[in-house]
Coordinates of C-alpha atoms in Angstrom, one line a residue:
M1 CA -38.9 -69.2 -39.9
V2 CA -35.7 -70.6 -38.6
V3 CA -34.7 -70.8 -34.9
C4 CA -31.1 -71.7 -33.9
G5 CA -30.2 -72.3 -30.3
D6 CA -28.6 -74.5 -27.7
D7 CA -30.8 -74.1 -24.6
G8 CA -34.4 -73.9 -23.5
L9 CA -35.1 -70.5 -25.1
A10 CA -34.9 -72.1 -28.6
H11 CA -37.4 -74.8 -27.8
R12 CA -39.7 -72.3 -26.0
L13 CA -39.5 -69.9 -29.0
T14 CA -40.2 -72.7 -31.4
A15 CA -43.3 -73.7 -29.4
E16 CA -44.4 -70.0 -29.4
L17 CA -44.1 -69.6 -33.1
R18 CA -45.7 -72.9 -33.8
G19 CA -48.5 -72.9 -31.3
V20 CA -49.4 -69.2 -31.2
Y21 CA -48.4 -67.7 -34.5
R22 CA -49.0 -70.9 -36.6
E23 CA -45.7 -70.5 -38.5
Q24 CA -43.7 -73.2 -40.3
V25 CA -40.5 -73.4 -38.2
T26 CA -37.1 -75.1 -38.7
L27 CA -35.4 -75.7 -35.4
V28 CA -31.6 -76.1 -35.4
V29 CA -30.2 -77.6 -32.2
P30 CA -27.0 -79.4 -31.2
P31 CA -27.0 -83.2 -31.5
S32 CA -28.5 -84.8 -28.4
E33 CA -25.4 -86.9 -27.7
R34 CA -23.1 -83.8 -27.9
T35 CA -25.1 -81.3 -25.9
V36 CA -22.8 -78.4 -25.1
R37 CA -22.6 -75.6 -22.6
P38 CA -23.6 -77.2 -19.3
P39 CA -25.1 -76.4 -16.9
V40 CA -27.5 -74.3 -19.1
V41 CA -28.6 -77.2 -21.3
G42 CA -28.4 -79.6 -18.4
R43 CA -30.8 -77.5 -16.5
A44 CA -33.1 -77.2 -19.5
R45 CA -32.9 -80.7 -20.8
A46 CA -35.6 -82.2 -18.7
A47 CA -38.0 -79.4 -19.5
S48 CA -37.2 -79.0 -23.2
A49 CA -37.2 -82.8 -23.8
A50 CA -41.0 -82.7 -23.7
L51 CA -41.1 -79.8 -26.2
L52 CA -38.6 -81.4 -28.5
G53 CA -40.4 -84.8 -28.2
A54 CA -43.7 -83.1 -29.2
V55 CA -42.0 -81.4 -32.1
T56 CA -40.4 -84.6 -33.3
A57 CA -43.7 -86.5 -33.0
A58 CA -45.4 -83.8 -35.1
V59 CA -42.7 -84.2 -37.7
N60 CA -43.1 -88.0 -37.7
R61 CA -46.9 -87.7 -38.2
A62 CA -46.4 -85.3 -41.1
G63 CA -43.5 -87.1 -42.9
T64 CA -40.0 -85.9 -43.5
G65 CA -39.8 -82.2 -42.5
G66 CA -43.3 -81.3 -43.8
P67 CA -46.1 -79.5 -42.0
V68 CA -48.5 -81.3 -39.8
P69 CA -51.7 -82.3 -41.7
G70 CA -54.7 -80.2 -40.9
E71 CA -52.6 -77.4 -39.4
P72 CA -51.4 -74.2 -41.0
G73 CA -47.7 -74.7 -40.3
G74 CA -45.2 -77.3 -39.2
T75 CA -41.8 -77.8 -37.5
R76 CA -38.6 -79.4 -38.8
V77 CA -35.8 -80.4 -36.4
L78 CA -32.3 -80.2 -37.7
E79 CA -29.3 -81.3 -35.5
A80 CA -26.0 -79.5 -36.1
A81 CA -23.1 -78.8 -33.8
E82 CA -22.8 -75.1 -34.9
P83 CA -24.7 -72.8 -37.2
S84 CA -22.2 -72.9 -40.1
E85 CA -22.9 -71.8 -43.6
A86 CA -23.8 -75.3 -44.7
T87 CA -26.1 -75.7 -41.7
L88 CA -27.9 -72.4 -42.4
A89 CA -28.3 -73.3 -46.0
E90 CA -29.7 -76.7 -45.1
A91 CA -32.2 -75.0 -42.8
G92 CA -33.4 -72.9 -45.7
V93 CA -32.2 -69.5 -44.7
E94 CA -32.2 -68.4 -48.4
R95 CA -36.0 -68.8 -48.5
A96 CA -36.8 -68.0 -44.8
A97 CA -38.7 -64.9 -43.7
A98 CA -36.9 -64.6 -40.3
L99 CA -34.0 -66.2 -38.4
A100 CA -33.6 -66.2 -34.6
L101 CA -30.1 -66.9 -33.2
V102 CA -30.6 -67.6 -29.5
Y103 CA -27.4 -69.4 -28.6
D104 CA -26.0 -68.7 -25.1
D105 CA -22.8 -67.4 -26.6
D106 CA -22.7 -63.9 -28.2
E107 CA -19.9 -64.7 -30.6
T108 CA -21.7 -67.7 -32.0
N109 CA -24.8 -65.5 -32.7
I110 CA -22.8 -62.7 -34.3
R111 CA -20.9 -65.1 -36.6
A112 CA -24.0 -66.8 -37.7
A113 CA -25.8 -63.5 -38.3
L114 CA -23.1 -62.3 -40.6
T115 CA -23.3 -65.5 -42.6
A116 CA -27.1 -65.4 -42.8
R117 CA -27.1 -61.8 -43.9
R118 CA -24.8 -62.7 -46.8
L119 CA -26.9 -65.7 -47.8
N120 CA -30.2 -63.8 -47.7
P121 CA -30.0 -59.9 -47.5
R122 CA -33.8 -59.7 -47.1
L123 CA -33.9 -61.9 -44.1
R124 CA -35.3 -60.6 -40.8
L125 CA -32.7 -61.3 -38.1
V126 CA -33.3 -61.6 -34.3
L127 CA -30.2 -62.0 -32.2
R128 CA -29.8 -62.8 -28.6
L129 CA -26.9 -60.7 -27.2
Y130 CA -26.0 -59.9 -23.6
N131 CA -23.8 -57.0 -24.6
R132 CA -26.2 -54.2 -25.3
R133 CA -23.7 -51.7 -26.7
L134 CA -22.3 -54.3 -29.0
G135 CA -25.8 -55.1 -30.0
Q136 CA -26.5 -51.6 -31.2
H137 CA -23.4 -51.6 -33.5
I138 CA -24.4 -55.1 -34.8
E139 CA -27.9 -53.8 -35.7
E140 CA -26.5 -50.9 -37.6
L141 CA -23.9 -53.0 -39.4
L142 CA -26.3 -55.8 -40.5
D143 CA -29.0 -53.3 -41.6
Q144 CA -26.5 -51.3 -43.6
A145 CA -25.2 -54.5 -45.2
A146 CA -28.8 -55.5 -46.2
A147 CA -29.5 -52.1 -47.7
L148 CA -26.3 -52.2 -49.8
A149 CA -26.8 -55.7 -51.0
T150 CA -30.3 -55.2 -52.2
G151 CA -29.9 -51.6 -53.4
A152 CA -33.0 -50.6 -51.5
G153 CA -33.4 -47.6 -49.3
E154 CA -34.1 -47.6 -45.7
G155 CA -37.8 -47.4 -46.2
G156 CA -38.0 -49.9 -49.1
L157 CA -36.4 -52.8 -47.4
D158 CA -38.5 -55.1 -45.2
A159 CA -35.4 -56.8 -43.7
S160 CA -34.5 -55.7 -40.2
T161 CA -32.2 -56.7 -37.4
T162 CA -33.3 -56.8 -33.8
V163 CA -31.0 -57.5 -30.9
L164 CA -32.7 -58.7 -27.7
S165 CA -31.6 -60.1 -24.4
D166 CA -33.6 -62.6 -22.4
A167 CA -32.0 -61.0 -19.3
D168 CA -33.3 -57.5 -20.2
T169 CA -36.7 -58.8 -21.1
A170 CA -37.2 -60.7 -17.8
A171 CA -35.4 -58.4 -15.4
P172 CA -38.2 -55.7 -15.1
A173 CA -40.8 -58.3 -14.2
L174 CA -38.5 -60.2 -11.8
A175 CA -37.4 -57.0 -10.0
A176 CA -40.9 -55.6 -9.8
T177 CA -42.3 -58.9 -8.4
A178 CA -39.7 -58.9 -5.7
V179 CA -40.0 -55.3 -4.8
A180 CA -43.8 -54.6 -4.8
G181 CA -45.2 -58.0 -5.4
T182 CA -48.1 -56.5 -7.3
T183 CA -46.1 -54.2 -9.6
K184 CA -44.9 -55.1 -13.1
V185 CA -42.8 -52.7 -15.1
V186 CA -41.8 -52.4 -18.8
Q187 CA -39.2 -49.8 -19.5
T188 CA -37.5 -48.4 -22.6
D189 CA -35.7 -45.1 -23.3
G190 CA -37.9 -42.6 -21.5
L191 CA -40.9 -44.9 -21.3
L192 CA -41.9 -46.5 -18.1
L193 CA -45.2 -48.5 -17.9
R194 CA -46.2 -49.9 -14.5
A195 CA -49.0 -52.4 -14.0
V196 CA -50.4 -52.3 -10.5
E197 CA -52.9 -54.7 -8.8
R198 CA -55.9 -53.0 -7.3
P199 CA -58.3 -54.5 -4.8
P200 CA -62.0 -55.0 -5.9
G201 CA -63.7 -51.7 -6.4
E202 CA -60.7 -49.4 -6.1
T203 CA -59.9 -46.9 -8.8
R204 CA -57.5 -44.0 -9.0
P205 CA -57.3 -40.9 -11.3
T206 CA -53.8 -42.0 -12.4
D207 CA -55.1 -45.3 -13.9
L208 CA -54.8 -45.3 -17.7
A209 CA -56.5 -48.6 -18.6
T210 CA -57.6 -51.9 -17.1
L211 CA -55.3 -54.6 -18.3
A212 CA -56.8 -57.7 -16.6
L213 CA -59.3 -59.1 -14.0
L214 CA -57.4 -61.3 -11.6
S215 CA -58.1 -64.9 -10.9
T216 CA -61.2 -65.9 -9.0
T217 CA -59.2 -68.3 -6.9
R218 CA -56.6 -66.0 -5.5
S219 CA -57.8 -66.6 -1.9
D220 CA -57.5 -70.3 -2.4
P221 CA -54.0 -71.4 -1.3
A222 CA -54.1 -74.5 -3.6
G223 CA -56.0 -72.9 -6.4
T224 CA -54.9 -72.0 -9.9
D225 CA -53.5 -68.6 -9.1
G226 CA -50.1 -68.4 -10.6
S227 CA -50.8 -70.9 -13.3
E228 CA -51.4 -70.8 -17.0
D229 CA -55.0 -72.0 -16.6
S230 CA -57.7 -70.1 -18.4
G231 CA -61.4 -70.1 -18.1
E232 CA -63.6 -68.9 -15.3
H233 CA -60.9 -69.4 -12.7
G234 CA -58.0 -67.8 -14.5
P235 CA -57.3 -64.1 -15.2
L236 CA -59.4 -62.3 -17.8
M237 CA -57.0 -60.3 -20.0
L238 CA -57.9 -56.9 -21.5
P239 CA -61.6 -56.8 -20.4
D240 CA -64.1 -54.2 -21.6
A241 CA -66.1 -51.9 -19.4
A242 CA -69.1 -54.3 -19.1
Q243 CA -66.8 -57.2 -18.0
V244 CA -65.2 -55.0 -15.4
E245 CA -68.5 -53.9 -14.0
A246 CA -69.8 -57.5 -14.0
A247 CA -66.7 -58.8 -12.0
A248 CA -67.1 -56.4 -9.1
G249 CA -65.6 -58.9 -6.6
R250 CA -62.4 -59.5 -8.5
G251 CA -59.2 -57.5 -8.3
T252 CA -57.9 -55.7 -11.3
V253 CA -54.5 -55.0 -12.9
V254 CA -54.4 -51.4 -14.1
L255 CA -51.8 -49.5 -16.1
E256 CA -49.9 -46.5 -14.9
Q257 CA -47.4 -44.4 -16.8
V258 CA -44.4 -43.0 -15.0
S259 CA -41.7 -40.9 -16.5
Y260 CA -38.3 -41.8 -15.0
A261 CA -36.2 -38.7 -15.2
G262 CA -33.6 -39.4 -12.5
P263 CA -30.0 -40.4 -13.0
P264 CA -29.3 -43.9 -14.2
M265 CA -27.7 -44.8 -10.8
P266 CA -28.9 -43.4 -7.5
S267 CA -26.7 -41.0 -5.6
G268 CA -25.9 -40.8 -2.0
R269 CA -24.7 -43.5 0.3
G270 CA -25.8 -46.4 -1.9
G271 CA -24.8 -44.7 -5.2
G272 CA -22.0 -45.4 -7.5
G273 CA -19.3 -43.3 -8.9
L274 CA -15.6 -42.9 -8.6
M275 CA -15.7 -40.0 -6.2
P276 CA -17.4 -40.7 -2.8
S277 CA -19.5 -38.0 -1.2
F278 CA -18.1 -36.0 1.7
G279 CA -20.5 -37.9 4.1
S280 CA -19.1 -41.3 3.0
L281 CA -15.4 -40.0 2.9
F282 CA -15.2 -39.2 6.6
S283 CA -17.0 -40.8 9.6
R284 CA -19.5 -38.9 11.7
R285 CA -17.2 -38.8 14.7
L286 CA -14.4 -37.3 12.6
R287 CA -16.6 -34.8 11.0
W288 CA -17.7 -33.6 14.5
S289 CA -14.0 -33.4 15.6
L290 CA -13.2 -31.2 12.5
A291 CA -16.2 -29.0 13.2
G292 CA -15.1 -28.6 16.8
L293 CA -11.6 -27.5 15.8
V294 CA -12.9 -25.1 13.3
T295 CA -15.1 -23.6 16.0
C296 CA -12.1 -23.3 18.3
V297 CA -10.0 -21.5 15.7
A298 CA -12.9 -19.1 15.0
G299 CA -13.3 -18.4 18.7
L300 CA -9.6 -17.7 19.1
A301 CA -9.6 -15.4 16.2
V302 CA -12.5 -13.4 17.6
A303 CA -10.8 -13.2 21.0
L304 CA -7.6 -12.0 19.5
T305 CA -9.5 -9.3 17.6
V306 CA -11.1 -8.1 20.8
V307 CA -7.8 -8.1 22.8
T308 CA -5.5 -6.5 20.3
G309 CA -8.0 -4.5 18.2
D310 CA -6.5 -5.9 14.9
H311 CA -8.5 -6.4 11.8
P312 CA -10.4 -9.7 11.8
L313 CA -8.5 -11.0 8.8
H314 CA -5.1 -10.1 10.4
A315 CA -6.2 -11.7 13.7
T316 CA -7.2 -14.9 12.0
Y317 CA -3.9 -15.0 10.2
L318 CA -2.0 -14.6 13.5
T319 CA -4.2 -17.3 15.0
L320 CA -3.3 -19.8 12.3
L321 CA 0.4 -19.0 12.6
D322 CA 0.1 -19.7 16.3
L323 CA -1.9 -22.9 15.6
F324 CA 0.9 -24.3 13.3
A325 CA 3.7 -23.1 15.7
I326 CA 5.3 -20.8 13.1
N327 CA 4.8 -17.4 14.7
E328 CA 7.2 -15.5 16.9
P329 CA 6.7 -16.0 20.7
A330 CA 4.6 -13.2 22.3
L331 CA 7.3 -12.5 25.0
H332 CA 6.8 -8.7 25.5
Q333 CA 3.1 -8.5 24.7
P334 CA 0.1 -8.4 27.0
L335 CA -0.8 -11.4 29.1
A336 CA -4.1 -11.9 27.2
R337 CA -2.2 -12.2 24.0
Q338 CA 0.3 -14.7 25.5
I339 CA -2.6 -16.8 26.8
L340 CA -4.3 -16.9 23.4
Q341 CA -1.0 -17.9 21.8
L342 CA -0.7 -20.9 24.2
L343 CA -4.3 -21.9 23.6
S344 CA -3.7 -21.7 19.8
G345 CA -0.6 -23.9 20.2
L346 CA -2.6 -26.5 22.2
T347 CA -5.3 -26.5 19.6
G348 CA -2.6 -27.2 17.0
L349 CA -1.5 -30.2 19.0
L350 CA -5.0 -31.5 18.9
L351 CA -5.3 -30.9 15.2
L352 CA -2.4 -33.2 14.3
P353 CA -4.1 -36.5 15.2
V354 CA -7.4 -35.4 13.6
L355 CA -5.6 -34.6 10.4
L356 CA -3.9 -38.0 10.5
A357 CA -7.2 -39.8 11.1
A358 CA -8.8 -37.9 8.2
V359 CA -6.0 -38.9 5.8
L360 CA -6.3 -42.6 6.9
E361 CA -10.1 -42.6 6.6
A362 CA -10.0 -41.0 3.2
L363 CA -7.5 -43.6 2.0
G364 CA -9.6 -46.4 3.4
T365 CA -12.7 -45.0 1.7
F366 CA -11.0 -44.9 -1.7
R367 CA -9.7 -48.4 -1.2
S368 CA -13.2 -49.7 -0.2
T369 CA -14.7 -48.1 -3.3
S370 CA -13.3 -50.9 -5.5
A371 CA -13.9 -53.6 -2.8
L372 CA -17.0 -55.5 -1.9
R373 CA -19.1 -53.9 0.8
K374 CA -20.6 -55.7 3.8
P375 CA -24.3 -55.2 4.8
P376 CA -24.6 -52.4 7.4
R377 CA -25.7 -53.4 10.9
G378 CA -29.0 -51.5 10.9
L379 CA -30.0 -52.5 7.4
G380 CA -33.7 -53.5 7.0
G381 CA -36.5 -53.5 4.4
H382 CA -34.0 -54.4 1.6
V383 CA -34.1 -57.1 -1.1
V384 CA -31.8 -60.1 -0.9
L385 CA -30.7 -61.1 -4.4
L386 CA -29.3 -64.6 -4.8
G387 CA -27.1 -65.0 -7.9
L388 CA -25.1 -62.5 -9.9
G389 CA -25.1 -64.1 -13.3
K390 CA -26.6 -62.7 -16.5
I391 CA -30.1 -62.4 -15.0
G392 CA -29.0 -61.4 -11.6
T393 CA -26.8 -58.6 -12.9
R394 CA -29.7 -57.1 -14.9
V395 CA -32.1 -57.4 -11.9
L396 CA -29.5 -55.7 -9.7
T397 CA -29.2 -52.8 -12.1
R398 CA -33.0 -52.4 -12.3
L399 CA -33.4 -52.4 -8.5
R400 CA -30.7 -49.8 -8.1
E401 CA -32.4 -47.6 -10.8
L402 CA -35.5 -47.8 -8.7
H403 CA -33.5 -46.6 -5.6
I404 CA -34.1 -49.9 -3.7
P405 CA -31.5 -51.2 -1.2
V406 CA -30.1 -54.6 -2.2
V407 CA -27.8 -57.2 -0.6
C408 CA -26.4 -59.7 -3.0
V409 CA -25.4 -63.3 -2.2
E410 CA -23.0 -65.1 -4.6
A411 CA -20.8 -68.1 -4.2
D412 CA -18.4 -67.3 -7.1
P413 CA -16.1 -64.3 -6.4
E414 CA -15.5 -64.1 -10.2
A415 CA -19.2 -64.0 -11.1
R416 CA -20.3 -61.8 -14.0
G417 CA -22.1 -59.3 -11.8
M418 CA -19.3 -58.7 -9.3
P419 CA -17.9 -55.6 -11.2
T420 CA -21.4 -54.2 -11.3
A421 CA -21.9 -54.7 -7.6
R422 CA -18.6 -52.9 -6.9
R423 CA -19.5 -50.0 -9.2
L424 CA -22.9 -49.6 -7.6
R425 CA -21.4 -50.1 -4.1
V426 CA -23.9 -52.8 -3.3
P427 CA -23.2 -55.1 -0.3
V428 CA -22.3 -58.6 -1.3
V429 CA -22.1 -61.7 0.9
L430 CA -19.7 -64.3 -0.6
G431 CA -20.6 -67.9 0.3
D432 CA -22.7 -71.0 -0.6
V433 CA -26.3 -70.1 0.1
T434 CA -26.9 -73.7 1.2
Q435 CA -24.5 -73.3 4.1
E436 CA -25.9 -72.1 7.4
G437 CA -25.2 -68.5 8.2
V438 CA -24.9 -67.1 4.7
L439 CA -28.5 -65.8 4.4
E440 CA -28.3 -64.5 8.0
A441 CA -25.2 -62.4 7.0
A442 CA -27.4 -60.9 4.3
K443 CA -29.9 -59.8 7.0
I444 CA -32.6 -62.1 5.6
H445 CA -34.6 -61.8 8.9
R446 CA -35.1 -58.1 8.3
A447 CA -35.4 -58.2 4.5
H448 CA -38.5 -57.1 2.5
A449 CA -38.1 -59.7 -0.2
F450 CA -35.9 -62.6 -1.3
L451 CA -35.2 -63.1 -5.0
A452 CA -33.4 -66.3 -6.2
V453 CA -32.3 -66.1 -9.8
T454 CA -29.4 -68.6 -10.0
S455 CA -29.2 -71.0 -13.0
E456 CA -29.9 -74.0 -10.7
D457 CA -33.5 -74.6 -9.8
T458 CA -32.6 -76.8 -6.8
T459 CA -30.4 -74.1 -5.4
N460 CA -33.2 -71.5 -5.8
L461 CA -35.7 -73.8 -4.1
E462 CA -33.4 -74.8 -1.3
A463 CA -32.6 -71.2 -0.6
A464 CA -36.3 -70.2 -0.7
L465 CA -37.2 -73.0 1.8
Y466 CA -34.5 -71.9 4.2
A467 CA -35.5 -68.3 3.9
R468 CA -39.1 -69.3 4.6
S469 CA -37.9 -71.1 7.8
V470 CA -36.3 -68.0 9.0
R471 CA -39.2 -65.7 8.1
P472 CA -42.5 -67.4 7.2
D473 CA -44.1 -64.2 5.9
L474 CA -41.1 -63.2 3.7
R475 CA -41.9 -62.3 0.1
V476 CA -40.1 -64.9 -2.1
V477 CA -39.7 -64.9 -5.9
L478 CA -38.1 -67.9 -7.6
R479 CA -36.6 -68.3 -11.0
L480 CA -37.6 -71.8 -12.0
Y481 CA -37.2 -73.1 -15.5
D482 CA -39.9 -75.8 -15.8
D483 CA -43.5 -74.4 -15.6
D484 CA -45.0 -77.6 -14.1
F485 CA -42.3 -77.7 -11.5
A486 CA -42.9 -74.0 -10.8
K487 CA -46.6 -74.5 -10.4
A488 CA -46.1 -77.4 -8.0
V489 CA -43.6 -75.4 -5.9
Y490 CA -45.9 -72.4 -5.9
R491 CA -48.9 -74.3 -4.6
T492 CA -46.9 -76.2 -2.0
L493 CA -45.3 -73.1 -0.6
R494 CA -48.6 -71.2 -0.7
A495 CA -50.3 -74.0 1.2
A496 CA -47.5 -74.3 3.8
H497 CA -47.1 -70.6 4.3
P498 CA -50.5 -68.9 3.6
R499 CA -49.2 -65.6 5.0
G500 CA -46.2 -65.5 2.8
Y501 CA -46.0 -64.2 -0.8
T502 CA -44.6 -66.7 -3.3
R503 CA -44.1 -66.3 -7.0
S504 CA -42.2 -68.4 -9.6
R505 CA -41.0 -66.9 -12.8
S506 CA -39.5 -68.5 -15.9
V507 CA -37.0 -66.4 -17.9
T508 CA -37.7 -68.2 -21.1
H509 CA -41.4 -67.9 -20.5
L510 CA -41.1 -64.2 -20.2
A511 CA -38.6 -63.7 -23.0
A512 CA -40.0 -66.0 -25.7
P513 CA -43.0 -63.7 -26.6
A514 CA -40.7 -60.8 -27.2
F515 CA -38.4 -62.8 -29.5
A516 CA -41.4 -64.2 -31.4
G517 CA -42.9 -60.8 -31.9
A518 CA -39.5 -59.4 -33.1
M519 CA -39.3 -62.3 -35.7
S520 CA -42.6 -61.1 -37.1
G521 CA -41.3 -57.6 -37.5
R522 CA -42.7 -55.8 -34.6
Q523 CA -41.0 -53.9 -31.9
I524 CA -41.9 -55.5 -28.6
L525 CA -41.4 -53.1 -25.7
G526 CA -41.7 -55.8 -23.1
A527 CA -43.9 -58.3 -21.4
I528 CA -45.8 -58.0 -18.1
P529 CA -46.8 -61.2 -16.3
V530 CA -50.4 -61.4 -15.0
E531 CA -50.3 -64.4 -12.6
R532 CA -48.8 -67.0 -15.0
R533 CA -50.0 -65.4 -18.2
V534 CA -48.3 -62.6 -20.2
L535 CA -49.3 -59.3 -21.7
L536 CA -47.2 -57.9 -24.6
F537 CA -46.5 -54.2 -25.2
A538 CA -45.5 -53.2 -28.7
T539 CA -45.3 -50.2 -31.0
L540 CA -47.2 -50.7 -34.3
E541 CA -47.7 -48.7 -37.5
V542 CA -51.5 -48.5 -38.0
G543 CA -51.1 -48.7 -41.8
G544 CA -51.7 -52.2 -43.2
H545 CA -53.8 -53.4 -40.1
P546 CA -57.5 -53.5 -41.1
Q547 CA -58.3 -54.1 -37.5
L548 CA -57.0 -50.7 -36.6
E549 CA -56.9 -48.5 -39.7
D550 CA -59.8 -46.0 -40.2
R551 CA -61.4 -47.2 -36.9
T552 CA -61.9 -45.3 -33.7
V553 CA -59.9 -46.3 -30.7
G554 CA -63.1 -47.8 -29.2
E555 CA -63.9 -49.8 -32.3
A556 CA -60.3 -51.0 -32.6
F557 CA -60.4 -52.4 -29.0
R558 CA -61.0 -56.1 -29.0
P559 CA -61.5 -57.5 -25.5
G560 CA -59.2 -60.4 -24.6
A561 CA -56.9 -59.7 -27.6
W562 CA -55.5 -56.1 -27.9
R563 CA -56.1 -52.6 -26.9
V564 CA -54.6 -49.3 -28.1
L565 CA -53.0 -47.4 -25.2
A566 CA -51.1 -44.4 -26.7
L567 CA -50.7 -42.4 -29.9
D568 CA -47.5 -40.8 -31.2
R569 CA -48.0 -37.2 -32.2
T570 CA -44.5 -36.9 -33.8
P571 CA -44.6 -36.4 -37.6
P572 CA -43.6 -39.6 -39.4
G573 CA -40.3 -38.1 -40.7
E574 CA -39.2 -37.0 -37.3
R575 CA -40.0 -40.2 -35.3
R576 CA -37.3 -41.8 -33.2
E577 CA -36.6 -45.5 -33.1
E578 CA -37.5 -45.8 -29.4
P579 CA -40.7 -44.1 -28.1
A580 CA -40.2 -41.3 -25.7
A581 CA -42.7 -40.6 -23.0
D582 CA -41.3 -37.3 -21.8
R583 CA -44.0 -35.0 -23.1
A584 CA -42.7 -32.1 -21.0
H585 CA -39.5 -32.0 -23.2
D586 CA -41.6 -31.8 -26.3
E587 CA -43.8 -29.1 -24.9
R588 CA -40.7 -27.0 -23.9
A589 CA -39.4 -27.4 -27.4
G590 CA -42.7 -26.1 -28.8
A591 CA -43.3 -29.1 -31.1
P592 CA -46.7 -30.8 -31.3
S593 CA -45.1 -34.2 -30.7
G594 CA -44.9 -36.9 -28.0
W595 CA -47.1 -39.7 -26.8
V596 CA -50.7 -39.1 -25.9
W597 CA -51.8 -41.5 -23.2
D598 CA -55.3 -40.1 -22.5
L599 CA -56.5 -41.0 -26.0
P600 CA -60.3 -40.6 -26.4
D601 CA -62.3 -43.5 -27.7
T602 CA -63.6 -41.4 -30.6
Y603 CA -60.2 -40.7 -32.2
V604 CA -60.0 -42.2 -35.7
L605 CA -56.7 -44.1 -36.3
Q606 CA -55.0 -43.1 -39.6
S607 CA -52.6 -45.2 -41.6
A608 CA -49.7 -42.9 -40.8
D609 CA -50.3 -43.2 -37.0
R610 CA -48.0 -45.1 -34.7
V611 CA -49.5 -46.5 -31.5
V612 CA -48.5 -48.3 -28.3
L613 CA -50.6 -51.4 -28.0
A614 CA -51.2 -54.0 -25.3
A615 CA -52.1 -57.5 -26.5
T616 CA -52.2 -61.1 -25.5
R617 CA -49.9 -63.5 -27.3
Q618 CA -52.9 -64.8 -29.3
G619 CA -54.0 -61.3 -30.2
M620 CA -50.6 -60.2 -31.3
A621 CA -50.3 -63.3 -33.4
E622 CA -53.6 -62.6 -35.1
L623 CA -52.5 -59.0 -36.0
L624 CA -49.2 -60.2 -37.4
R625 CA -50.7 -63.1 -39.3
R626 CA -53.3 -60.9 -41.1
R627 CA -50.6 -58.3 -42.0
G628 CA -48.4 -61.1 -43.4
R629 CA -51.2 -62.6 -45.5
E630 CA -52.0 -59.2 -47.0
R631 CA -48.3 -58.6 -48.0
A632 CA -48.2 -62.1 -49.5
G633 CA -51.3 -61.4 -51.5
A634 CA -50.0 -58.1 -52.7

């Protein structure tokens, strides 16, 4: 397998393929003396230097570019300024099984993917693209080019193109950690999986499966909670019923399935859209003034009907003429009629400033639709989001999809996420978070959580420490690149503020398993962190997996490795690319399709079945390795 990249994700992905999947990997990186695209690489250099040093040492032990002795695979490091055709050929793309292009620039990845597809039409491609719409078109284009070049049909070609985004992969976990602390979410089209922590002994009817037993040291401020440590102190992934019963004093992580059927963006005061609602178009005082004038006009019309005996519609018409001063004076008419005409004229004088105020407020509302909003005075219980870059923009969108109030803090007025904040009408505080008063303007003292996702670890840490000084019990989630640094920060903050909730998350740590799984030809729905470990969710075809095929669901379950969660009832010829969890839609259509989540343990898995599976990284690697060996033998 070949991995090309210019930041920490390339090194993390290489370590994932090498250490977990035991694959032979060629890593293509820019020359060390010409490292490009700061500050991304500058931020990652210290952390990735250790990974790169380990890789280089392994290569030196094995010789020139060969595998490490005694181990099933190896790593070769190739330095090149850009992934040109000559570079890809030197990396062995013509003989490779998969290629991952994880440069921070979308254009570089697309250009290299087109070249690689021409060099090897059967190559499995994994691209890192931020633009999701463009990614869909690129997938179709490259897959069509591979089919035409090989002359194979859609079902006979093993090559595939998968477009992923590290931002999309990490955003659900980051947003869920900030919002609920104990909730992790993986979402695709129509499918929403939610992992919830339960206290010891608590179960609910909505629980689908037990995903993990939590660490035994969660009550220890300086313990291993939040680390990668395993063993008796770490979390126990995918336990069986006996292990759950034996660990009665430990909390659990259970799986819930939720169908998100609402609009993509919330409506109401915080919603987006080009047309504001009536409530946001006019202020409450103006609405009351308009309601009072309408009541006065109605009362005058009723009084004129009683005095003159006219039809109510004709009386209303005369009242409006008097209101706008375009009616004949009632000189020779009864006194009551003259008094009503004077009252109507006076009401018309009062109507003029109200109409002018309505026009001015409407114009101001339409102007503010495209401008940044300020946090309302009484705002509370919201999430303060620091950073509107690639990750911050995706996290903001996910929070608004969950109908959660957000206040953003950004120093750059031209940041990538500013148009998204304007479109969603989310309050934004412009300023350097390290300066006093910026977080106060974002109402940090009344916030529910603080989420720091800028590209600078020191900025995130400084902002978190300042937020802790304002509110010691504030829920804080940090995006930190280096795992050792994140662990040290977590333990220190937990010891200093035992009442506060602190979590550190690494985007590359969350994204690398999804990219590695896609390189092995499996659709990874997402990753859910359990403390500092990760559970993968993927869709698999049962055929070709002896661990699953012709076995019952109970027999296919391997504790600590993988577990079948759902079965697709859709006929193979009618299956969609993305799993849909809206069973109500299938039932209304009268078709025996959809995903079955309450799957009995006695159901026998057939080769044509497609399942949703939860697995650890080691478990997923074992499934893919065995499948690959069977194909190679055939």
